[in-house]
Tab-separated table of C-alpha atoms in Angstrom:
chain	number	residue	atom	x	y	z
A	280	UNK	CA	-19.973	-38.809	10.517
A	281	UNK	CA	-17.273	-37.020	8.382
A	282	UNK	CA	-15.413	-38.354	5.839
A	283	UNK	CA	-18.576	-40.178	4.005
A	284	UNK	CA	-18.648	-41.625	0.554
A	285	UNK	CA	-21.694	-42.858	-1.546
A	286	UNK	CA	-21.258	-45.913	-4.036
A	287	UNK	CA	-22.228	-46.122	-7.638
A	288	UNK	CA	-18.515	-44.252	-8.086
A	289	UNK	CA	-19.455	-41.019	-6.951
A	290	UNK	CA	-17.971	-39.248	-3.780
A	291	UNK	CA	-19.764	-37.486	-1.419
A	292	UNK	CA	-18.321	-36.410	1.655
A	293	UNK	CA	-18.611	-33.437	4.700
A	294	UNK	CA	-15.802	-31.889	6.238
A	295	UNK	CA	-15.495	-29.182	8.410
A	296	UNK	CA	-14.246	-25.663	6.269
A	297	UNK	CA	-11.614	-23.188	7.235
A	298	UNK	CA	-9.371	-20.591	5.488
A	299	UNK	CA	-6.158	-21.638	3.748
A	300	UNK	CA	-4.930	-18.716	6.126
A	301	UNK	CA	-4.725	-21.077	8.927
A	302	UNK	CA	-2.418	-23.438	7.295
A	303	UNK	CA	-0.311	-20.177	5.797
A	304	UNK	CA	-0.891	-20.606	2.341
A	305	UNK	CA	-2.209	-17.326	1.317
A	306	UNK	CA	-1.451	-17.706	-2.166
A	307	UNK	CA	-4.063	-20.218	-2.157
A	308	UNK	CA	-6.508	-17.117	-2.273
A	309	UNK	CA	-5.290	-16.209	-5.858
A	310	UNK	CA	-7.465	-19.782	-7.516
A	311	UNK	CA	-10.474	-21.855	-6.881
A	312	UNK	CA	-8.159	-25.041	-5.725
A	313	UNK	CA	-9.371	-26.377	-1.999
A	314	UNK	CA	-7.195	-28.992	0.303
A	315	UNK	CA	-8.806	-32.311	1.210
A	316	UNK	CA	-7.538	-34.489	3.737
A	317	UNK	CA	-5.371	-37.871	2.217
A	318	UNK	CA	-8.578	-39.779	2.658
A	319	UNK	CA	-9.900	-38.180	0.478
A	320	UNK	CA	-7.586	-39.043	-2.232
A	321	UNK	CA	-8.064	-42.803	-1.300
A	322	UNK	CA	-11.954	-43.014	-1.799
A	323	UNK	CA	-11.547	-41.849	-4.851
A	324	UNK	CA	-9.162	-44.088	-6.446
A	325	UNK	CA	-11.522	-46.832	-4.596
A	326	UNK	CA	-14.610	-45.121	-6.244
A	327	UNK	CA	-12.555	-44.830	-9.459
A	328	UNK	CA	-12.154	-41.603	-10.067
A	329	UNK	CA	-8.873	-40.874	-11.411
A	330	UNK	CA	-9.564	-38.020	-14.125
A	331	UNK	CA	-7.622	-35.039	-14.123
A	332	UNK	CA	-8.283	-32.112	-12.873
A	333	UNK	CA	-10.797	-33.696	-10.075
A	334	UNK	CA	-13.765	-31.066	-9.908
A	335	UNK	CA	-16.415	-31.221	-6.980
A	336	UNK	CA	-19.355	-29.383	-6.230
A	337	UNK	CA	-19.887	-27.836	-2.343
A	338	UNK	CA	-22.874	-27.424	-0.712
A	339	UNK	CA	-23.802	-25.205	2.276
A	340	UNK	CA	-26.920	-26.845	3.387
A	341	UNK	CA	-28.252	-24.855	5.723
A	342	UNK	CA	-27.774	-21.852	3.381
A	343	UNK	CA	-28.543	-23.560	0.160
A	344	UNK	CA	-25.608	-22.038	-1.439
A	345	UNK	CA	-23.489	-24.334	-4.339
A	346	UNK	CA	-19.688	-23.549	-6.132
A	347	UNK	CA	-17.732	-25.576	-7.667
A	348	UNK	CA	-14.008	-26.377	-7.336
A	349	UNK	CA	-10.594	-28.030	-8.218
A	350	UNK	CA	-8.738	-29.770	-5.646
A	351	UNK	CA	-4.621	-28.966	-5.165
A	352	UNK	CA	-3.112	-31.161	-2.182
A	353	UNK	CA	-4.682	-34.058	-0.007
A	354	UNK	CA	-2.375	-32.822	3.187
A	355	UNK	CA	-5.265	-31.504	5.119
A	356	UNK	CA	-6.137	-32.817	8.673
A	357	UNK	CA	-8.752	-35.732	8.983
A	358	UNK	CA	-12.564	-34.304	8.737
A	359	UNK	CA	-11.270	-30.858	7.449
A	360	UNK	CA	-10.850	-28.877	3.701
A	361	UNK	CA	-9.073	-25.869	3.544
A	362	UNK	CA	-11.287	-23.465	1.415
A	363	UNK	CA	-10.045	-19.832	0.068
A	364	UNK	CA	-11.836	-16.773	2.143
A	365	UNK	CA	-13.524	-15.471	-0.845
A	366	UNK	CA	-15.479	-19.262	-1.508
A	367	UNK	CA	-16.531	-19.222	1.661
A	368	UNK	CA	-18.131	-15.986	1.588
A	369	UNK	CA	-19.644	-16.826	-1.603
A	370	UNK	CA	-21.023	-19.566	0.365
A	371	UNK	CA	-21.506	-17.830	3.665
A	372	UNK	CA	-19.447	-19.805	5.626
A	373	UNK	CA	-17.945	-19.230	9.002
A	374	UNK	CA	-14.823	-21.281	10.235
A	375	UNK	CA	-15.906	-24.846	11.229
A	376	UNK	CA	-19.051	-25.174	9.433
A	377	UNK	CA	-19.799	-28.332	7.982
A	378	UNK	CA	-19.966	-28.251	3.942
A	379	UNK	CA	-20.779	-31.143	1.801
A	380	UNK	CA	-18.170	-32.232	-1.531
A	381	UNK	CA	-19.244	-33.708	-3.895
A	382	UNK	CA	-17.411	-35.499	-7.275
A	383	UNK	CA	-18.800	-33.309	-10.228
A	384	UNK	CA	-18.163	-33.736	-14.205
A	385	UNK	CA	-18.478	-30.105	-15.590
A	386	UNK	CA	-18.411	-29.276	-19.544
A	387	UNK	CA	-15.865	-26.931	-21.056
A	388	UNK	CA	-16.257	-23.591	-21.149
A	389	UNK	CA	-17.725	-21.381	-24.205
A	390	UNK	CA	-18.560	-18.394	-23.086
A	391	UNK	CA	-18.191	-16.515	-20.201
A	392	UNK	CA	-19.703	-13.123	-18.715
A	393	UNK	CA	-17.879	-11.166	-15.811
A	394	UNK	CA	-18.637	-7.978	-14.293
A	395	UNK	CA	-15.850	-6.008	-11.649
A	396	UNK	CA	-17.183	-4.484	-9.029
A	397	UNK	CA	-15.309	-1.498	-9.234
A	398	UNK	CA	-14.488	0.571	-12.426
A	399	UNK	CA	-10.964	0.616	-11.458
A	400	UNK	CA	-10.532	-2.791	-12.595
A	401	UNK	CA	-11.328	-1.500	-16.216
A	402	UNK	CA	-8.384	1.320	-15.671
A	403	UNK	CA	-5.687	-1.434	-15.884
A	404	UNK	CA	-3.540	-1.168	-18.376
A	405	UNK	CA	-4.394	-4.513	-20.267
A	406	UNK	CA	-7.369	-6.162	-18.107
A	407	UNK	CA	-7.827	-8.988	-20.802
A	408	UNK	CA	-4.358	-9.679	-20.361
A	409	UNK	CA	-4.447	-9.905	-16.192
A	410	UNK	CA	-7.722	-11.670	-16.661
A	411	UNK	CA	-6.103	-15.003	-18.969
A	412	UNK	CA	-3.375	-14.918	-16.552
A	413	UNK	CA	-4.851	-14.926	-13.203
A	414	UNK	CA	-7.745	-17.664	-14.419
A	415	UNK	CA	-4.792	-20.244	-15.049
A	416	UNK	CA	-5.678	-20.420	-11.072
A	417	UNK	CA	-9.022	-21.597	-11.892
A	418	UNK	CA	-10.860	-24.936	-12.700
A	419	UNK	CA	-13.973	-23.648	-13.075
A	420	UNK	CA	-16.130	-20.877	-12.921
A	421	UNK	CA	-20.015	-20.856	-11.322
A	422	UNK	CA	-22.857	-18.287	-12.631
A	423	UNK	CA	-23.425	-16.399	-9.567
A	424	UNK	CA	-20.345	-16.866	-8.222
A	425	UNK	CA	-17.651	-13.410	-6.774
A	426	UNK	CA	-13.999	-14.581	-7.723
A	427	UNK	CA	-11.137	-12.779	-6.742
A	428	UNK	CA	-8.110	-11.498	-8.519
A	429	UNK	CA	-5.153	-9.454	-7.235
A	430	UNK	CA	-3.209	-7.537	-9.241
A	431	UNK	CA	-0.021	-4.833	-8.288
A	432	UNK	CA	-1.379	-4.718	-4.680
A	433	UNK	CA	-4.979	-4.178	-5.482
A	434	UNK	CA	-7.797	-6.569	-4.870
A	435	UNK	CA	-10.410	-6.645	-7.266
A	436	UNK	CA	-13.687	-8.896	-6.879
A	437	UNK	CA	-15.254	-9.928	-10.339
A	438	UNK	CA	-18.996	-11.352	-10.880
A	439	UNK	CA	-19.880	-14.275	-12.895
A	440	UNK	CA	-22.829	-13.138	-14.392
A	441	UNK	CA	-23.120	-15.998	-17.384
A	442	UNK	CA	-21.586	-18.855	-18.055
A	443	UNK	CA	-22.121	-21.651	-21.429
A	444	UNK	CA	-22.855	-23.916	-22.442
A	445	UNK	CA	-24.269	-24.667	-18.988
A	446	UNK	CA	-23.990	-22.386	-14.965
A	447	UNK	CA	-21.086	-24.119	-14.046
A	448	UNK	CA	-17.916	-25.248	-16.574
A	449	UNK	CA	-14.328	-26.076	-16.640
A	450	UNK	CA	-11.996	-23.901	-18.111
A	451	UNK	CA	-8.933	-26.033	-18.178
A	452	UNK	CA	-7.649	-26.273	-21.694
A	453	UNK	CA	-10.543	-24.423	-23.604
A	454	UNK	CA	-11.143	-21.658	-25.977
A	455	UNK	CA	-13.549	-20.001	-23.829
A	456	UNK	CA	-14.928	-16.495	-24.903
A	457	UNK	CA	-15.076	-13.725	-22.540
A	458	UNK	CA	-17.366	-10.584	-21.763
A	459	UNK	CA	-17.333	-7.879	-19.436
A	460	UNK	CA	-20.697	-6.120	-18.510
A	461	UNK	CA	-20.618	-2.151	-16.562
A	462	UNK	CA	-18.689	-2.362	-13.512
A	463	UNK	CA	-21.457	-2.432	-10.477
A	464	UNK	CA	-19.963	1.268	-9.540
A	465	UNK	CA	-20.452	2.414	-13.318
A	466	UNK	CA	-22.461	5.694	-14.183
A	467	UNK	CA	-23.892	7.020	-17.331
A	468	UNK	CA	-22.087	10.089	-17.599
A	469	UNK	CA	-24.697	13.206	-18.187
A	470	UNK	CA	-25.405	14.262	-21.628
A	471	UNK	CA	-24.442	17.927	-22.115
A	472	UNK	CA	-25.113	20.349	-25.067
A	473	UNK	CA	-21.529	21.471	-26.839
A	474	UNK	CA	-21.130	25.244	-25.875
A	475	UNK	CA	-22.367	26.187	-29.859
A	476	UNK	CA	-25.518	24.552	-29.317
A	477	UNK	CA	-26.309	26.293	-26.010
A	478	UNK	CA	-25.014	29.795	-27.584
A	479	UNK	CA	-27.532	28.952	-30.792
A	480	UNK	CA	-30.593	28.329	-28.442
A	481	UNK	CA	-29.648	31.210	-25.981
A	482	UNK	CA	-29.824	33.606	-29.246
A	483	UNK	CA	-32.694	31.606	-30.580
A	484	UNK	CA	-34.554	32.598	-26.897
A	485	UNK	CA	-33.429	36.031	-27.010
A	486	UNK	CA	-34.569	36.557	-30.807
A	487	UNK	CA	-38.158	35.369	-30.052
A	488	UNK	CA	-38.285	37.651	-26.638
A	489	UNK	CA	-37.321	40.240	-29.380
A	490	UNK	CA	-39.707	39.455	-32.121
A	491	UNK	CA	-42.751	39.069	-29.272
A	492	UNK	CA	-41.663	42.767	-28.237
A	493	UNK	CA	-41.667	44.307	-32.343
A	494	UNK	CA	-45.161	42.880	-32.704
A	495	UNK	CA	-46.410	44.158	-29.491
A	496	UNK	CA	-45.259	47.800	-30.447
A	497	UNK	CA	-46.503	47.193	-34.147
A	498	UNK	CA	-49.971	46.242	-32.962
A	499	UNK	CA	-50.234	49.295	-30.533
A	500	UNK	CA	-49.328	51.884	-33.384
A	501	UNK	CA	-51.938	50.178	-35.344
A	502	UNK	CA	-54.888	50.409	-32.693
A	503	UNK	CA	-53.940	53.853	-32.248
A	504	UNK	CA	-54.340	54.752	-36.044
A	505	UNK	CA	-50.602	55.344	-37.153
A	506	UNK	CA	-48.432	53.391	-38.541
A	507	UNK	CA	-45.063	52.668	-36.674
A	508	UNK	CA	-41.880	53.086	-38.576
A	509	UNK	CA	-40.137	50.593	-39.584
A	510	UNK	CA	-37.307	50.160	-38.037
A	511	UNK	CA	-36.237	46.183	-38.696
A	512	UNK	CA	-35.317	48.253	-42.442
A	513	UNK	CA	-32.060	49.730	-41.181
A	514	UNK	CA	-30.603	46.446	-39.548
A	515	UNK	CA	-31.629	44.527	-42.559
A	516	UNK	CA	-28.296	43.127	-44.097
A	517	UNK	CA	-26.841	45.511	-47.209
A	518	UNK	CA	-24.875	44.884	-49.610
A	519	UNK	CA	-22.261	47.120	-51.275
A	520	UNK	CA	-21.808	46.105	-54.673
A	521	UNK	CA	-17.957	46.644	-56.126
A	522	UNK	CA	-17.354	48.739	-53.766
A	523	UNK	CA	-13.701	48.425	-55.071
A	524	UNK	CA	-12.305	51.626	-56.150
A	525	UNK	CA	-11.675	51.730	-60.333
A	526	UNK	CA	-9.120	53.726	-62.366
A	527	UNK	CA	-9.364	54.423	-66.092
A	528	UNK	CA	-6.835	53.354	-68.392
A	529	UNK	CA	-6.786	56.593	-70.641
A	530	UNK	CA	-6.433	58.504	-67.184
A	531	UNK	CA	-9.741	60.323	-67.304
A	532	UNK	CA	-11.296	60.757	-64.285
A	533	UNK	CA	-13.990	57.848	-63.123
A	534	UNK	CA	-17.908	58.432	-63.497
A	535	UNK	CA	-19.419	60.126	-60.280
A	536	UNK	CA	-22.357	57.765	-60.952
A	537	UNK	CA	-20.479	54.317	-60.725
A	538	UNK	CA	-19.936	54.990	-57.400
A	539	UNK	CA	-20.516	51.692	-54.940
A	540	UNK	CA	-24.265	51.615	-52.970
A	541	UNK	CA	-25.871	50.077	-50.768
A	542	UNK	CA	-28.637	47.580	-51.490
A	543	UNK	CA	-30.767	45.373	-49.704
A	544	UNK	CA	-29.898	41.249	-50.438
A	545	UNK	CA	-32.324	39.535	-52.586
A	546	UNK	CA	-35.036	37.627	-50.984
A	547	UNK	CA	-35.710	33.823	-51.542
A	548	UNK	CA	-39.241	35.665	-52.968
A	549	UNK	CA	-36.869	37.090	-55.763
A	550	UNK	CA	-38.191	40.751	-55.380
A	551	UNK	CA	-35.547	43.107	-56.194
A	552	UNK	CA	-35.193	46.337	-54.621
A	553	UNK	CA	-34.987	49.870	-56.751
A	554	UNK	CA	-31.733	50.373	-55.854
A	555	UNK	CA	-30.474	46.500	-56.954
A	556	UNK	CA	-33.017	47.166	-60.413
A	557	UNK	CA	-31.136	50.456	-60.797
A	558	UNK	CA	-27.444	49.066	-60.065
A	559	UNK	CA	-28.579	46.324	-63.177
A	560	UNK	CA	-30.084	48.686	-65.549
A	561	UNK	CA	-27.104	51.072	-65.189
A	562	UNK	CA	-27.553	54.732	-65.473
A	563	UNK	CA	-29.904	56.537	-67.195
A	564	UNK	CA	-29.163	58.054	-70.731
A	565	UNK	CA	-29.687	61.721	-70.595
A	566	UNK	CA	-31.242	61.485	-74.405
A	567	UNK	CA	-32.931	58.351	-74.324
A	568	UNK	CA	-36.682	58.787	-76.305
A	569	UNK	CA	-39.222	56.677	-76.725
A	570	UNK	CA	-37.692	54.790	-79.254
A	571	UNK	CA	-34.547	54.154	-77.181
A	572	UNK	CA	-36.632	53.196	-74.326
A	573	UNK	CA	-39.060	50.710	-76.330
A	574	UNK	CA	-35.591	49.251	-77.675
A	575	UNK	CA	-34.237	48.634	-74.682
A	576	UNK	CA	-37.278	46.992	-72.956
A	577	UNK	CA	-37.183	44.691	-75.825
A	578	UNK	CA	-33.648	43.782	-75.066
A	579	UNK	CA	-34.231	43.301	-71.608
A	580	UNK	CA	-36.263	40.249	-72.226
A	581	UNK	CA	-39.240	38.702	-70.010
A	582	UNK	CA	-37.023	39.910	-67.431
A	583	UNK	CA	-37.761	43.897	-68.453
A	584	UNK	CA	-34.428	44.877	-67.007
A	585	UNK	CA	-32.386	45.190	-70.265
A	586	UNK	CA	-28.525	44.145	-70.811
A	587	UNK	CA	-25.716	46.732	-70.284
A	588	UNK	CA	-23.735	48.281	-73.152
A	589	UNK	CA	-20.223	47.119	-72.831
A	590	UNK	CA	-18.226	51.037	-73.044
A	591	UNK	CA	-14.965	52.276	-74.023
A	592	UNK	CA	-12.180	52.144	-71.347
């Protein structure tokens, strides 16, 4: 028999469900709030339960499927509740199933965790702002639970993943916290190399193909008794020191022997080449004895490459 209450003050009760679409109240779809028939209203005062809002729990037996609700009218026909179409496919209801209400006392809400379905939901200009304003709708909000909120002619279904301090709470006049986990539709995007580091490793690749090559050819010349020439010496880097051009100030013609050369850059081995040595020690002195040359090796320092003579301009 519909329409049953228990004692001890709590109301329990089965009507038979349908869509607020059949009374046209479509806005009903936008909220969690249900309409009970005016009997309804009457056991409950008898049972004494007058707090506001009323929250009850519904049960699809057969199913084993729970939510919780808020109740907005007692106008509905005698033996029926009109539910929203999203509850009752949370609770896999068809029209005139039988579902079981229940009085329920939920705690406010702390913290909540939703997750959209769809990404697009995330593309909305200010979601957290949509969010607080379509929840006003609510009473309460179910771990497990699919809610539905419409926004500029879009639907967009939104998980309840976690709810505290307990799976089902009242969000009427709280501070609740709110999360979002990845949209259901969300994709790690593909990590890709920046186009420097895939030129770097391409040249890397092609610089040990090379160097595999050289030591091939160098091993060959050696098994065959000569020695291969070495070619890596011309494309070593050179560098041309001052190779600035200079004017006297007396207006003399500069030294043919000053001119710039080429020299190979130091090593981190610090071996100097002749031609760097040379470039340091400056040019030979056309009369330089022993004397001159003992004096300037002791000049030179541990080093042995001895200081140059500053000269007249």
């Amino acid at each position: 028999m519909f329409g049953r209450f228990g004692g001890g003050g709590a109301f329990v009760a089965q009507y038979r469900v349908y869509p607020v679409s059949f009374i046209d109240r479509p806005q009903l779809e936008n909220g969690d709030k249900v309409i009970l028939p005016p009997s309804a209203l009457d056991r409950l005062t008898r049972a004494g339960i007058d707090e506001f809002p009323m929250l009850f729990e519904i049960t699809n037996v057969k199913q084993k499927k729970k939510t919780h609700c808020g109740v907005l009218e007692f106008v509905a026909d005698e033996g029926v509740v009109y539910l929203p179409y999203w509850m009752m496919q949370n609770l896999l209801l068809a029209e005139g199933d039988v579902v079981k209400f229940q009085s329920a006392k939920l705690p406010k809400g702390s913290y909540v965790k939703l997750r959209p379905h769809t990404k697009d939901f995330m593309d909305i200009s200010n979601p957290k702002a949509v969010l607080e304003t379509t929840l006003r709708s609510y009473t309460c909000l179910t771990s497990g639970d699919s809610i539905l909120i419409s926004y500029n002619n879009k639907r967009y279904f939104i998980d309840i993943v976690d709810a505290k301090p307990a799976p089902a709470i009242s969000i009427v006049d709280t501070d609740c916290e709110v999360d979002f986990a990845p949209p259901l539709d969300y994709v790690e995007p593909a990590f890709e190399k920046p186009a420097e580091a895939r030129a770097a490793a391409a040249a890397a690749a092609a610089a040990a193909a090379g160097g595999g090559g050289a030591e091939g050819a160098d091993g060959g010349a050696e098994k065959g008794g000569e020695i291969a020439p070495a070619e890596a010496a011309d494309d070593a880097p050179k560098f041309l020191a001052f190779a600035g051009g200079g004017r006297r100030l007396d207006g003399k013609s500069a030294r043919d022997d000053l001119k710039p050369v080429e020299v190979e850059l130091p090593t981190t081995s610090l071996k100097l080449s002749k031609e760097f040595e040379q470039f340091i020690r400056g040019p030979k002195p056309v009369n330089e004895g022993k004397e001159g040359g003992a004096k300037a090796k002791s000049e030179g320092g541990a080093s042995g490459l001895p200081r140059r003579k500053a000269g007249k301009l």
